[in-house]
PDB file of C-alpha atoms in Angstrom:
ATOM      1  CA  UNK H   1     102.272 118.218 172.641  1.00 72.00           C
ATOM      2  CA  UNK H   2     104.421 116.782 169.752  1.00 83.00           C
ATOM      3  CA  UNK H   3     107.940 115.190 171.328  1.00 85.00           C
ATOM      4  CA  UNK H   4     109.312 117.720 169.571  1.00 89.00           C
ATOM      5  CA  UNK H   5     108.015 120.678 170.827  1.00 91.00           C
ATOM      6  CA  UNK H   6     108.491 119.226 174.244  1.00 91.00           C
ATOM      7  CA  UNK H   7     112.423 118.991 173.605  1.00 92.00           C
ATOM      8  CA  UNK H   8     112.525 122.331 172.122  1.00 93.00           C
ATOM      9  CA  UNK H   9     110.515 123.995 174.999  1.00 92.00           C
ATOM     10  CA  UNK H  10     112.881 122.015 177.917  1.00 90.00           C
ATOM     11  CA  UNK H  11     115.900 123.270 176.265  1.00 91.00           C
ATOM     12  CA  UNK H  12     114.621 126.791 176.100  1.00 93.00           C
ATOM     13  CA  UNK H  13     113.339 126.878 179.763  1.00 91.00           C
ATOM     14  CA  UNK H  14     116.635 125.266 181.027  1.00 89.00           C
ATOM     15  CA  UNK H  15     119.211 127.723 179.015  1.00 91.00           C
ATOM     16  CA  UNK H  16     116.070 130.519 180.467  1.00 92.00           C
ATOM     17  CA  UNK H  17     117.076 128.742 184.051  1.00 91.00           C
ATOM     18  CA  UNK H  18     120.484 129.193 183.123  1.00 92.00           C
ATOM     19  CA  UNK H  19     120.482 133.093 182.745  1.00 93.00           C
ATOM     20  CA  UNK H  20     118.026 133.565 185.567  1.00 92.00           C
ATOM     21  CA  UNK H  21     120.031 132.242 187.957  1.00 91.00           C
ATOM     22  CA  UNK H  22     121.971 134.372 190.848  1.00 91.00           C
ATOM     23  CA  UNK H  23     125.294 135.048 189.759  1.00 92.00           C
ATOM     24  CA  UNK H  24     127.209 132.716 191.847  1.00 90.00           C
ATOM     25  CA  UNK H  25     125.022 129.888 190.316  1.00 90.00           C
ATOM     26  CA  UNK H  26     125.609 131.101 186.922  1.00 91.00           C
ATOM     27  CA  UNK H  27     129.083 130.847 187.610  1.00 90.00           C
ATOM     28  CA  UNK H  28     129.518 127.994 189.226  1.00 88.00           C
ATOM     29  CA  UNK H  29     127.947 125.965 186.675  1.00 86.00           C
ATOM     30  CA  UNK H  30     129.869 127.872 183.734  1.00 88.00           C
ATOM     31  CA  UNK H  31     132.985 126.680 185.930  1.00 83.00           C
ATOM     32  CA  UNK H  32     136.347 126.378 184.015  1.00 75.00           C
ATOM     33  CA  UNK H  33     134.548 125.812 180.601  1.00 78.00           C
ATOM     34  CA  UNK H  34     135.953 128.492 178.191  1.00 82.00           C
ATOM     35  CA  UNK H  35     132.583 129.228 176.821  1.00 88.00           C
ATOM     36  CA  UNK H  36     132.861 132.714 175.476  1.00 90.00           C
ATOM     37  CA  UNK H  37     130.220 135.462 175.668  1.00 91.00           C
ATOM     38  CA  UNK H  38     129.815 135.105 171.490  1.00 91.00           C
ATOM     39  CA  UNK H  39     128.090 131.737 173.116  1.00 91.00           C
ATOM     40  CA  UNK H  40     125.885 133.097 175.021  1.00 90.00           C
ATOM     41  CA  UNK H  41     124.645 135.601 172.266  1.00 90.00           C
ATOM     42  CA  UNK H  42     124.535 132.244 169.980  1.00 92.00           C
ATOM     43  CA  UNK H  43     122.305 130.293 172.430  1.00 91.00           C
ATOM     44  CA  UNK H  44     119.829 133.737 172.807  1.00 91.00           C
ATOM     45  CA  UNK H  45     119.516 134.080 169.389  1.00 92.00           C
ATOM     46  CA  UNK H  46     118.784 130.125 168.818  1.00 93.00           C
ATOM     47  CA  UNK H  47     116.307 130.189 171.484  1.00 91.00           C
ATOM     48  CA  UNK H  48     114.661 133.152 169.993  1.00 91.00           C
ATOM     49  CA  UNK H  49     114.296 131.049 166.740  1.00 92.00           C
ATOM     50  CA  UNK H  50     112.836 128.432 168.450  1.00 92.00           C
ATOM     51  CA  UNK H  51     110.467 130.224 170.223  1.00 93.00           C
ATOM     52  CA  UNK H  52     109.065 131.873 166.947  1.00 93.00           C
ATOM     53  CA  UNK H  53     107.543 128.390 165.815  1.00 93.00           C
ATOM     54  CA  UNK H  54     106.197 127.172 169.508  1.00 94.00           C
ATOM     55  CA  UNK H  55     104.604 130.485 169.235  1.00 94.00           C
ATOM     56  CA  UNK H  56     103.138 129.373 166.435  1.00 93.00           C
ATOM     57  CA  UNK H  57     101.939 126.145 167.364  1.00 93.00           C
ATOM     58  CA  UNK H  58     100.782 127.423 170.410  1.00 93.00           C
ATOM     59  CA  UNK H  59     103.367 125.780 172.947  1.00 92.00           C
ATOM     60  CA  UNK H  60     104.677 129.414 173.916  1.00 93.00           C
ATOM     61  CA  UNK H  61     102.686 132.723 173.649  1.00 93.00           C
ATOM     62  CA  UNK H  62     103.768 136.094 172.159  1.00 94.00           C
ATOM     63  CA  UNK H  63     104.211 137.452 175.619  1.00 93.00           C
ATOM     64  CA  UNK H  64     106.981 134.506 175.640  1.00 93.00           C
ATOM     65  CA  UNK H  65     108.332 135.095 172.218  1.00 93.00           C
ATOM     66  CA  UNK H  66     108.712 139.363 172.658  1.00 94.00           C
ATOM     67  CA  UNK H  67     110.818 138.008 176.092  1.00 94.00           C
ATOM     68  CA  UNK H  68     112.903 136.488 174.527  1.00 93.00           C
ATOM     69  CA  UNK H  69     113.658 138.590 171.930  1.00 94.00           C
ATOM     70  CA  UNK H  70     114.520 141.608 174.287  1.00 95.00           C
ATOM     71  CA  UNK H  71     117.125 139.086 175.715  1.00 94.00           C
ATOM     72  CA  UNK H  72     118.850 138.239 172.070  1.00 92.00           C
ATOM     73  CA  UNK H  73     118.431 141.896 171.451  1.00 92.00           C
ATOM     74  CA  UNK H  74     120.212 142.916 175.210  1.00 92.00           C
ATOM     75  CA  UNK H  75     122.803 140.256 173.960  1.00 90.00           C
ATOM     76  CA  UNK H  76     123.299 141.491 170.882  1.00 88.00           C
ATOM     77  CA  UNK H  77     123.742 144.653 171.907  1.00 87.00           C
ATOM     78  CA  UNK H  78     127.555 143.373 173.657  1.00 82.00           C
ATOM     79  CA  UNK H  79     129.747 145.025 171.647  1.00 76.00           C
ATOM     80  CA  UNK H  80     132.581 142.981 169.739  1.00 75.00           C
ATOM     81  CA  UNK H  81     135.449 143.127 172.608  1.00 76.00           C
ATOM     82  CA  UNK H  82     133.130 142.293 175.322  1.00 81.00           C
ATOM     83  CA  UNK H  83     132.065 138.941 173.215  1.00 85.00           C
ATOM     84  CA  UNK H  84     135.700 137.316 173.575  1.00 89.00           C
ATOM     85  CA  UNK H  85     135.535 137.319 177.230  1.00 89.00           C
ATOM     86  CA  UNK H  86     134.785 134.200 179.316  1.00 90.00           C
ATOM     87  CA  UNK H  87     130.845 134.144 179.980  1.00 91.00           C
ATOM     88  CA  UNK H  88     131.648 133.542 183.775  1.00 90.00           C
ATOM     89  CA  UNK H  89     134.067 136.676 183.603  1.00 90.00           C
ATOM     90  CA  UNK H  90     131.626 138.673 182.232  1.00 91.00           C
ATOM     91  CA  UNK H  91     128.238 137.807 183.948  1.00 91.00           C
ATOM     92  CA  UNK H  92     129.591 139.806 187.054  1.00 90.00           C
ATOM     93  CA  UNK H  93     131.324 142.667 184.659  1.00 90.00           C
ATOM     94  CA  UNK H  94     128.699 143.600 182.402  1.00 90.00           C
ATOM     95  CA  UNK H  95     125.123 145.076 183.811  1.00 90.00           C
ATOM     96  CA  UNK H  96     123.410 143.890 180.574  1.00 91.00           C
ATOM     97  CA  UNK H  97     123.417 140.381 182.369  1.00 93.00           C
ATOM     98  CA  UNK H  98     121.629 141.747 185.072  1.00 94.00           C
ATOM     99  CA  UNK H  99     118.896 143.025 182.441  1.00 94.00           C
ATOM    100  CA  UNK H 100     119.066 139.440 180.732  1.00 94.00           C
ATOM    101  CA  UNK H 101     118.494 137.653 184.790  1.00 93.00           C
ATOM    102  CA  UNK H 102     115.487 139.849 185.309  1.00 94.00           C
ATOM    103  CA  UNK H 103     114.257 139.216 181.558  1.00 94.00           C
ATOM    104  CA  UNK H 104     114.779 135.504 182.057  1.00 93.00           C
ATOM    105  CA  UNK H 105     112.994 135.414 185.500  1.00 92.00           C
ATOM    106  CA  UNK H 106     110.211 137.337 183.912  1.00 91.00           C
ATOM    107  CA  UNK H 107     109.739 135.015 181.398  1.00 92.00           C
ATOM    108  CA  UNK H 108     109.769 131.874 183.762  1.00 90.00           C
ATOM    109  CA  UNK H 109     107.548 133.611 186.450  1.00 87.00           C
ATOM    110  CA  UNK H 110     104.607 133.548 183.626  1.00 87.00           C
ATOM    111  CA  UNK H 111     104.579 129.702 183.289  1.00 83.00           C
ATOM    112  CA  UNK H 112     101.695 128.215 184.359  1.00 75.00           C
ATOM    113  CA  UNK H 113     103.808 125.834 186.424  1.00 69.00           C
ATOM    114  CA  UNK H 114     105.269 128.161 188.386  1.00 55.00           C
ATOM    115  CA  UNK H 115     108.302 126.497 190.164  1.00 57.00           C
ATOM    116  CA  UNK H 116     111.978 126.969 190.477  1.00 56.00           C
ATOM    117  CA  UNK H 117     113.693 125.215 187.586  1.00 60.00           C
ATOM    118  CA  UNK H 118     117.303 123.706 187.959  1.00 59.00           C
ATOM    119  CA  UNK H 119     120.248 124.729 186.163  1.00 57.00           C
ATOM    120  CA  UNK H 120     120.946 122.385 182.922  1.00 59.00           C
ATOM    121  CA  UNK H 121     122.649 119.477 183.478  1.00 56.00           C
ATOM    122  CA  UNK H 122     126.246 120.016 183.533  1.00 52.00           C
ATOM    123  CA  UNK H 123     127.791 118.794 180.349  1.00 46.00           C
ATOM    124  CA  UNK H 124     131.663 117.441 180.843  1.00 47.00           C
ATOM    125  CA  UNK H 125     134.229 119.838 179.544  1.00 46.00           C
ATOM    126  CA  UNK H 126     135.038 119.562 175.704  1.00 47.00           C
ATOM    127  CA  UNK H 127     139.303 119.260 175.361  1.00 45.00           C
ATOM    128  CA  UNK H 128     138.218 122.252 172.399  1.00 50.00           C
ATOM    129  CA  UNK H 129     136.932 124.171 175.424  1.00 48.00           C
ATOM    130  CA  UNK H 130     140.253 124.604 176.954  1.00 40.00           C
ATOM    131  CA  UNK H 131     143.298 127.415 176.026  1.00 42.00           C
ATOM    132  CA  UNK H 132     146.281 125.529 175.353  1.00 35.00           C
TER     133      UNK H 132
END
């Protein structure tokens, strides 16, 4: 596999970690950060877009890519309001994260390696994260 691909897939199953995760994991890893839900529609939708060309080059297969494009399409679907809330806040207030945990887990049950992936590495809070 080009190096490449192999970054692009690890990212993509480690945000897909991410959002299958039980809630209190989720949360606990979002923390304090003031990532918004407009993030989390952001990261779908770039993870989507990199999933269209390891489909095509075979790292990922269209079973993959149509999973992942019901999750930036559940995301989407957050209306305006809703994508100004904290993520944290809103993976226990909004049932469309429970649809994008089930997608996810879906998605990382069909691996060949079939094993529990950990959450992303935590990356240290960003001073631009934080409401002054």
């Amino acid at each position: 596999m080009d190096p490449n691909d192999k970054h692009w897939r690890t990212w993509t199953l480690r945000f897909l970690a991410l959002l299958a995760a039980d809630l209190p994991e989720q949360q606990a890893w979002l923390g304090e950060r003031r990532l918004t839900v407009q993030t989390a529609v952001e990261e779908a939708e770039f993870a989507c877009s990199i999933a269209e060309g390891l489909t095509g080059r075979a790292v990922f297969t269209p079973g993959h890519l149509r999973t992942l494009q019901a999750i930036a399409r559940r995301t989407s679907a957050l209306d305006a309001t809703a994508r100004t809330t904290r993520w944290a806040d809103s993976l226990a207030a909004d049932p469309a994260w429970d649809d994008v945990r089930t997608l996810a887990r879906g998605f990382l049950h069909t691996l060949p390696d079939d094993r529990p992936l950990p959450l992303p590495r935590r990356i240290p809070p960003n001073p631009g994260d934080w409401s002054t």
